[in-house]
Amino acid sequence: MEGKKYIEVSNSQAVAIKDIPLLDYDDFYDYVVDELKIDTHHCLNYYCVDFGSRLWFVCCIACDELNIIRICSHELPKGEKSLRSITPECFQLHIFEREIHENFRIHFKGHPWLKPVRSSFKNDGTKLHVDAYPFLAFESEELHEVGVGPIHAGIIEPGHFRFICHGEKVLHLEISLGYQHRGIEQLFVKQNGLQRTILTESVAGDTAVGSSIAHAQLIESLADLPIPESLMIERCIGLELERFAIHIGDTSALCTDVAYQLGQVVNEALRTTIINTTQFWCGNRFGKGLVRPGGSNYPLNETVVDEIRNILKDSGNRYIDMADRIYTLPTVLSRFDGIGELTPEQAILIGAVGMAARSTSLGRDIRKSHPFQYFNQYQYEPVVLTTGDVLARGMLRYEESKKSVSMVNEFCSIWEGMAKEDTPRPVYDYGLKPLSFAISVVEAWRGELCHSAITDEQGNLAHYKIKDPSLHNWMALALAVRNQEISDFPVCNKSFNLSYCGNDI
Amino acid sequence: MISRKKLRIKEANILRSHGWQYIPDLKGVELSPLFRGRPVISDTITPEEIEHVKNICPVDAFVDDPFGLDMGKCIFCKECHFACPQKIMFTNDYKIAASNREDLVIRVGQTKMDFDHSAVRPVIRKLFKQSLKLRQISAAGDNSSEMELNASGNVNFDMGRYGIEFLASPRHTDGIVITGPISENMADALQICYDAVPEPKIIILAGSDAIGGGMFVDSPAINRTFLDKYHIDLFVPGNPMHPLTFINGVLSLIGK
């Protein structure tokens, strides 16, 4: 086939489906492999949609240095069930091919293991029981297995971890998820505008703001809903407050795991002050209800800005004092330093995103590479650390928190100095452009959240896809604990803090 | 390099600025005005307005005869308030846990909510008043309810002061706290965990997703049959429920 192999779009730009090049599978294969050889490129999402008589496969590749997203596609007539796997040449696609295999029974020839991603519900009754996950088996007198979960010791979400150990040393970890599967993508298409926006907040309740921004900007693009610049700033303030609160909470959890009680309780208390500020603004500590498509129920006002400033001044300084202490304390450092290392090569291989990537030399940050909302007018420079261990992931939170605090302060000042029109009311009864495709990406605290949608002839939502950064990054955790003491697993796990419900959707 | 002495001074400063963080009176806290707690429906609401809010509600939480809002289904999005600001209000009253499922329905004109002590099984207060150990089970919860349960035991809310605590092993506990709408994929694990708790044992549903299924009620990936089999001792509404809602609910349950 002659002509372009892809169409280029910017973040949240809607395109007609017919404008997305449809390639022969061989061309598609070669193009994707070539494109993903470049380290600053990675796959945002690759998935399959059932169009009745045919299956349509769409692949979105983020080209960070060019600030664009390239989209291409291929198709299969219904009934054909086999494709050559791209994974052996380009490992980061492994999870996407697994997902397509699980949902559409496509056999990817040459894929190393087409295991279930989330044991998702199927209409035809072919659903696999979640406990039937085929773990790697071994034959050895010297090795033993350790199984943990789905219910864990603390109050956290369910997932099963299976370790193969030699003594105390972890040789292999396999993570089986799906316990949180709620069938969200199927619900999305059936529901109305308001239901969708609320559903978005429950994809992962700890990322309610990030998630609802991704959804709102996707709908705004497909429905041509303009929003004032002041609202873009408000959303960024909400997003950075969410990031700061979670980073403090994670610092607390890391201290808990290495028995540093002062770090634990001080950070717990600091996190409370930040999420209470979010509650002061919108009535919910997690920012549920704060972001809506087309407008807002909780426009920012002077009182809220004052509250945010005061809290950030006090808590920001106290967090810096505390974090300075944590990261100079030998008892803490000896448990973080060199533990759970993810190398840059591994990160590139698996297509790691967000904090997991930035802590190991890979400067992937959507705020810079594919700016959204007010980041379009703001030059954000990502924090990048190099060692890829628990210490780097802890320090990254510290450095990013400082940036978030100063950014929120700056955004508040810009917001105050701005000529503001009235913030519009949220729009739920929207019409979408017919036969279109759009992809929206947001750098939430874990990493890039990616929402994409397809509309039908009437402009109704025909398909909705959500990708949590954890889909890429669970493999990072599995690699990071290899050759570690199994007793270091908790601190490694906390340092990634990946989402179960975001993965399981 | 920072000297040891400087580090010690630093730690002392942190301790001083940290001060006392625990909330002395967990029953008397006033939350910020916009907190979405117990709703109030004005008795001047018209049939047209009722029709309107019923159409808006994303989870079908309104009930008839007399008209009311079911907090077990409500996900506290407050969109009904924005549609009829004078007729449906959300107060910052966080003491909204109930021992009866029906008590979660706030009827038109109702301005307070009483905990029904008579519905509490006597054995609960006899055995668990001084010490209640709980096992939490996240069954497709979205991690916000889970984080609020963690917060209930943190340095601010410190429910441990009442002997209420979450433990790891179900065999060491007096009951379970379920968060999330209960996915098909967690149904078996939930049952196994519940079976492992020794008798007598209690069940608490925490968060609207657990009580009413929230946004997921119609999803085929959900399996809520566990709830049909057992008596539920406490319903704690919220999306997610506030730590104070949870703690005050449990205190009412054990009679403290």
Coordinates of C-alpha atoms in Angstrom, one line a residue, chain A residues 188 192-202 212 215-216 291-293 428 430, chain B residues 79:
Chain A
F188 CA -19.5 3.3 29.4
N192 CA -25.4 8.8 29.6
G193 CA -23.1 11.7 29.9
L194 CA -23.4 12.2 33.6
Q195 CA -23.0 8.5 34.4
R196 CA -19.9 8.3 32.3
T197 CA -18.2 11.2 34.0
I198 CA -19.0 9.7 37.4
L199 CA -17.8 6.2 36.2
T200 CA -14.6 7.8 35.2
E201 CA -14.0 8.9 38.7
S202 CA -14.4 5.4 39.9
S212 CA -11.9 12.9 35.0
H215 CA -12.4 12.0 30.1
A216 CA -13.5 15.7 30.1
V291 CA -13.9 18.0 37.0
R292 CA -16.8 17.9 34.6
P293 CA -17.0 18.1 30.8
Y428 CA -23.8 16.1 29.9
Y430 CA -23.6 16.5 24.3
Chain B
E79 CA -26.1 16.8 40.7

